[in-house]
Coordinates of C-alpha atoms in Angstrom, one line a residue:
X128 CA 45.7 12.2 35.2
X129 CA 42.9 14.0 33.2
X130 CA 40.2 16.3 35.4
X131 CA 37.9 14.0 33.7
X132 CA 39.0 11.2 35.5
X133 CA 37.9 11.8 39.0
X134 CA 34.8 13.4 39.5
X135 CA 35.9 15.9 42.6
X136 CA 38.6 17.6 40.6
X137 CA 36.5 17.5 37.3
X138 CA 33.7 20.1 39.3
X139 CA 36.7 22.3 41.1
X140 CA 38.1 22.4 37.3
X141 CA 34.8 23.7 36.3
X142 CA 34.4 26.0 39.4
X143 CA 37.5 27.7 38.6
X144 CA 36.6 28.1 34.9
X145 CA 33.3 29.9 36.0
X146 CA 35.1 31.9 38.5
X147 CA 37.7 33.4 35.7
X148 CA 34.6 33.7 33.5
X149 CA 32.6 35.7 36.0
X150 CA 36.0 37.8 37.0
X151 CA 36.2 39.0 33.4
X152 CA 32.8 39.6 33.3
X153 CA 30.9 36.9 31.4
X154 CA 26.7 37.3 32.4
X155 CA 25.3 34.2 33.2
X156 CA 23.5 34.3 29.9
X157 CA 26.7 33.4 28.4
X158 CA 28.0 31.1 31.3
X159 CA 24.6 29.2 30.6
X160 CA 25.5 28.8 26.8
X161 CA 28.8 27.7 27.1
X162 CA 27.8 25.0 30.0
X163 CA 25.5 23.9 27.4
X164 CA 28.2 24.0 24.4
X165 CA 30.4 22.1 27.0
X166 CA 27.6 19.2 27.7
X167 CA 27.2 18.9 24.0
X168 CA 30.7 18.3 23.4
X169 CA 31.6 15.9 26.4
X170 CA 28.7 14.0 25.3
X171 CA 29.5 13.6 21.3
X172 CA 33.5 13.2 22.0
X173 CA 34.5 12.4 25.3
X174 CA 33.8 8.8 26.9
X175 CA 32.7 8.8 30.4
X176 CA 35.5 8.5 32.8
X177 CA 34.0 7.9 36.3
X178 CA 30.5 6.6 37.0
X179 CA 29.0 10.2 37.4
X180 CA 30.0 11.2 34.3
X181 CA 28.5 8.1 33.2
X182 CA 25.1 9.1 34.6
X183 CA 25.0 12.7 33.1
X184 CA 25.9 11.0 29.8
X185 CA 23.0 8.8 29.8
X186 CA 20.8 11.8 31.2
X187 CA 22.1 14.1 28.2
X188 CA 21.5 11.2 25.8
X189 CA 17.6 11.0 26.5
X190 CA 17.1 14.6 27.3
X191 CA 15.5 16.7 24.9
X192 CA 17.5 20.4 24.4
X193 CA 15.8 22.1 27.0
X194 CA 16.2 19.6 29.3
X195 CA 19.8 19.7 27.9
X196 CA 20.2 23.2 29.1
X197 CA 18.5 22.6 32.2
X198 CA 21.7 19.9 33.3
X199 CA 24.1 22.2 32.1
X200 CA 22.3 25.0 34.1
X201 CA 22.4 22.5 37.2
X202 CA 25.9 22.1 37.1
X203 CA 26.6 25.6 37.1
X204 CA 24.8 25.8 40.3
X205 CA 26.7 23.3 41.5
X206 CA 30.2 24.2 41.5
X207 CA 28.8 28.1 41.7
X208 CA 27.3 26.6 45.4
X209 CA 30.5 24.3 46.1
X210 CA 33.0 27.7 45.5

């Protein structure tokens, strides 16, 4: 089973990843641009596996870039408040 598959274990997968980025000293200048490199990627190769991945897809779709980085800056937050 992928971490893509179930929405619960895709945001503790992406909690950890920003926990061991943060431990080795990442700035959340850099966290921000690679949540945003991330988005961009899951949205151009990855099909939606669950129906919240569904919805941020469709969000990402219609967003304009700064809007873009403000999703990828909100999911951040939340695994960063669910850790």
């Amino acid at each position: 089973m992928s971490v893509l598959d179930n929405w619960d274990q895709w945001k503790d997968f992406l909690g950890d990843r920003l926990n061991q980025a943060q431990k080795e000293g990442m700035n959340q200048s850099v966290v921000s641009d690679v949540a945003y490199q991330v988005g961009e990627y899951l949205a151009q190769q990855v099909e939606p596996k669950n129906e919240q991945e569904r919805v941020l897809a469709e969000l990402w779709k219609v967003a304009d870039e700064q809007e873009q980085h403000a999703i990828a800056n909100m999911m951040v937050k939340l695994v960063q408040n669910e850790g």
